[in-house]
Amino acid sequence: MNVVVAAWIALATAYAPRCGDSGLTFYGLPAGPGTISAPRSLPAFTRLWVDGYGPGVVTDRGPAITEGRLDLWMRTCWQANQWGIRRVLVERVVWVPLVEHIEEEGADGLD
């Protein structure tokens, strides 16, 4: 289950392969769906939900990505250009496993 631990408004731009992008992230990973470039205030591999974009993970950095900004990976240059510059709601999410209630009696399976 995903739990929102923080939310804020950011200025989001977009980038795509063959539009000046090398295809690799700052960390040497292949860029693809869900790749987000974010400022260093967000640790690497932070999970985000970006309104209008969906889920993503911080796996990229960029010199123009300062506080309050994100850069989102898009499949094509056309999609990146259509995105333009938007103010978006960003949610930082963490995954929390669901734990079912275990009754005390017989919980160890030895009864």
PDB file of C-alpha atoms in Angstrom:
ATOM      1  CA  MET A   1       0.000   0.000   0.000  1.00  0.00           C
ATOM      2  CA  ASN A   2       1.328   3.449  -0.887  1.00  0.00           C
ATOM      3  CA  VAL A   3       1.202   6.111   1.811  1.00  0.00           C
ATOM      4  CA  VAL A   4       1.635   9.815   1.023  1.00  0.00           C
ATOM      5  CA  VAL A   5       4.216  11.326   3.379  1.00  0.00           C
ATOM      6  CA  ALA A   6       4.529  14.789   1.805  1.00  0.00           C
ATOM      7  CA  ALA A   7       2.887  16.874  -0.917  1.00  0.00           C
ATOM      8  CA  TRP A   8       3.827  20.130  -2.650  1.00  0.00           C
ATOM      9  CA  ILE A   9       3.429  22.107  -5.865  1.00  0.00           C
ATOM     10  CA  ALA A  10       6.355  21.968  -8.301  1.00  0.00           C
ATOM     11  CA  LEU A  11       7.188  23.369 -11.712  1.00  0.00           C
ATOM     12  CA  ALA A  12       7.524  20.385 -14.066  1.00  0.00           C
ATOM     13  CA  THR A  13       9.154  20.258 -17.483  1.00  0.00           C
ATOM     14  CA  ALA A  14       9.731  17.197 -19.670  1.00  0.00           C
ATOM     15  CA  TYR A  15      12.516  15.596 -21.688  1.00  0.00           C
ATOM     16  CA  ALA A  16      12.711  12.727 -24.166  1.00  0.00           C
ATOM     17  CA  PRO A  17      15.227  10.519 -25.965  1.00  0.00           C
ATOM     18  CA  ARG A  18      16.633  11.900 -29.211  1.00  0.00           C
ATOM     19  CA  CYS A  19      15.923  15.456 -28.021  1.00  0.00           C
ATOM     20  CA  GLY A  20      19.409  15.990 -26.689  1.00  0.00           C
ATOM     21  CA  ASP A  21      19.056  13.292 -24.009  1.00  0.00           C
ATOM     22  CA  SER A  22      21.708  10.556 -23.802  1.00  0.00           C
ATOM     23  CA  GLY A  23      19.216   7.890 -22.716  1.00  0.00           C
ATOM     24  CA  LEU A  24      21.037   7.308 -19.428  1.00  0.00           C
ATOM     25  CA  THR A  25      20.234   8.891 -16.091  1.00  0.00           C
ATOM     26  CA  PHE A  26      22.701  10.632 -13.784  1.00  0.00           C
ATOM     27  CA  TYR A  27      23.112   7.289 -12.009  1.00  0.00           C
ATOM     28  CA  GLY A  28      23.858   5.412 -15.253  1.00  0.00           C
ATOM     29  CA  LEU A  29      20.451   3.739 -15.454  1.00  0.00           C
ATOM     30  CA  PRO A  30      18.435   3.684 -18.671  1.00  0.00           C
ATOM     31  CA  ALA A  31      15.872   6.486 -18.719  1.00  0.00           C
ATOM     32  CA  GLY A  32      12.321   5.331 -19.315  1.00  0.00           C
ATOM     33  CA  PRO A  33       8.734   5.606 -18.142  1.00  0.00           C
ATOM     34  CA  GLY A  34       8.624   7.018 -14.631  1.00  0.00           C
ATOM     35  CA  THR A  35      12.121   8.521 -14.690  1.00  0.00           C
ATOM     36  CA  ILE A  36      12.119  11.801 -12.787  1.00  0.00           C
ATOM     37  CA  SER A  37      14.943  14.306 -12.550  1.00  0.00           C
ATOM     38  CA  ALA A  38      14.771  16.139  -9.235  1.00  0.00           C
ATOM     39  CA  PRO A  39      16.873  18.426  -7.025  1.00  0.00           C
ATOM     40  CA  ARG A  40      19.280  16.861  -4.550  1.00  0.00           C
ATOM     41  CA  SER A  41      16.888  17.644  -1.690  1.00  0.00           C
ATOM     42  CA  LEU A  42      14.991  14.542  -2.845  1.00  0.00           C
ATOM     43  CA  PRO A  43      17.151  11.451  -2.299  1.00  0.00           C
ATOM     44  CA  ALA A  44      17.860   9.109  -5.189  1.00  0.00           C
ATOM     45  CA  PHE A  45      15.149   6.483  -5.703  1.00  0.00           C
ATOM     46  CA  THR A  46      12.465   8.528  -3.925  1.00  0.00           C
ATOM     47  CA  ARG A  47       9.020   7.437  -5.148  1.00  0.00           C
ATOM     48  CA  LEU A  48       6.748  10.241  -6.351  1.00  0.00           C
ATOM     49  CA  TRP A  49       3.261  10.624  -7.780  1.00  0.00           C
ATOM     50  CA  VAL A  50       3.031  13.592 -10.168  1.00  0.00           C
ATOM     51  CA  ASP A  51      -0.437  14.835 -11.078  1.00  0.00           C
ATOM     52  CA  GLY A  52      -0.978  14.442 -14.830  1.00  0.00           C
ATOM     53  CA  TYR A  53       2.074  12.162 -15.168  1.00  0.00           C
ATOM     54  CA  GLY A  54       1.585   9.356 -12.663  1.00  0.00           C
ATOM     55  CA  PRO A  55       4.088   7.351 -10.650  1.00  0.00           C
ATOM     56  CA  GLY A  56       7.811   7.838 -10.959  1.00  0.00           C
ATOM     57  CA  VAL A  57      11.137   7.466  -9.220  1.00  0.00           C
ATOM     58  CA  VAL A  58      13.915  10.016  -8.784  1.00  0.00           C
ATOM     59  CA  THR A  59      16.722   8.445 -10.826  1.00  0.00           C
ATOM     60  CA  ASP A  60      18.079  11.501 -12.586  1.00  0.00           C
ATOM     61  CA  ARG A  61      19.646  14.888 -11.801  1.00  0.00           C
ATOM     62  CA  GLY A  62      20.244  17.916 -13.964  1.00  0.00           C
ATOM     63  CA  PRO A  63      21.944  21.289 -13.616  1.00  0.00           C
ATOM     64  CA  ALA A  64      18.698  23.183 -14.326  1.00  0.00           C
ATOM     65  CA  ILE A  65      16.697  21.163 -11.804  1.00  0.00           C
ATOM     66  CA  THR A  66      16.668  23.384  -8.745  1.00  0.00           C
ATOM     67  CA  GLU A  67      14.369  23.501  -5.716  1.00  0.00           C
ATOM     68  CA  GLY A  68      10.713  23.386  -6.690  1.00  0.00           C
ATOM     69  CA  ARG A  69      11.390  21.892 -10.141  1.00  0.00           C
ATOM     70  CA  LEU A  70      11.131  18.445 -11.716  1.00  0.00           C
ATOM     71  CA  ASP A  71      11.956  17.124 -15.188  1.00  0.00           C
ATOM     72  CA  LEU A  72       9.828  14.181 -16.353  1.00  0.00           C
ATOM     73  CA  TRP A  73      10.827  11.564 -18.934  1.00  0.00           C
ATOM     74  CA  MET A  74       8.531  11.307 -21.958  1.00  0.00           C
ATOM     75  CA  ARG A  75       8.594   8.753 -24.760  1.00  0.00           C
ATOM     76  CA  THR A  76       8.808  11.281 -27.633  1.00  0.00           C
ATOM     77  CA  CYS A  77       9.941  14.852 -28.274  1.00  0.00           C
ATOM     78  CA  TRP A  78       6.377  15.661 -29.309  1.00  0.00           C
ATOM     79  CA  GLN A  79       5.042  14.506 -25.898  1.00  0.00           C
ATOM     80  CA  ALA A  80       7.742  16.500 -24.084  1.00  0.00           C
ATOM     81  CA  ASN A  81       6.868  19.615 -26.107  1.00  0.00           C
ATOM     82  CA  GLN A  82       3.144  19.097 -25.479  1.00  0.00           C
ATOM     83  CA  TRP A  83       3.807  18.848 -21.728  1.00  0.00           C
ATOM     84  CA  GLY A  84       5.583  22.208 -21.784  1.00  0.00           C
ATOM     85  CA  ILE A  85       5.982  23.755 -18.331  1.00  0.00           C
ATOM     86  CA  ARG A  86       3.296  22.962 -15.760  1.00  0.00           C
ATOM     87  CA  ARG A  87       2.622  23.584 -12.106  1.00  0.00           C
ATOM     88  CA  VAL A  88       1.770  20.164 -10.686  1.00  0.00           C
ATOM     89  CA  LEU A  89       0.878  18.541  -7.399  1.00  0.00           C
ATOM     90  CA  VAL A  90       3.673  16.188  -6.329  1.00  0.00           C
ATOM     91  CA  GLU A  91       3.241  13.537  -3.652  1.00  0.00           C
ATOM     92  CA  ARG A  92       6.113  11.668  -2.025  1.00  0.00           C
ATOM     93  CA  VAL A  93       4.981   8.118  -1.383  1.00  0.00           C
ATOM     94  CA  VAL A  94       6.361   5.196   0.566  1.00  0.00           C
ATOM     95  CA  TRP A  95       5.297   1.600   0.238  1.00  0.00           C
ATOM     96  CA  VAL A  96       3.980   0.068   3.434  1.00  0.00           C
ATOM     97  CA  PRO A  97       3.179  -3.650   3.439  1.00  0.00           C
ATOM     98  CA  LEU A  98      -0.242  -4.616   4.701  1.00  0.00           C
ATOM     99  CA  VAL A  99      -0.067  -6.795   7.778  1.00  0.00           C
ATOM    100  CA  GLU A 100      -3.105  -8.898   8.498  1.00  0.00           C
ATOM    101  CA  HIS A 101      -4.318  -9.242  12.034  1.00  0.00           C
ATOM    102  CA  ILE A 102      -2.978 -12.428  13.609  1.00  0.00           C
ATOM    103  CA  GLU A 103      -4.895 -13.808  16.541  1.00  0.00           C
ATOM    104  CA  GLU A 104      -2.791 -14.588  19.593  1.00  0.00           C
ATOM    105  CA  GLU A 105      -4.200 -18.048  20.063  1.00  0.00           C
ATOM    106  CA  GLY A 106      -2.724 -20.448  17.553  1.00  0.00           C
ATOM    107  CA  ALA A 107      -0.632 -17.788  15.829  1.00  0.00           C
ATOM    108  CA  ASP A 108       2.517 -19.904  16.048  1.00  0.00           C
ATOM    109  CA  GLY A 109       0.912 -22.842  14.264  1.00  0.00           C
ATOM    110  CA  LEU A 110       1.795 -25.219  17.104  1.00  0.00           C
ATOM    111  CA  ASP A 111      -1.747 -25.729  18.447  1.00  0.00           C
TER     112      ASP A 111
END
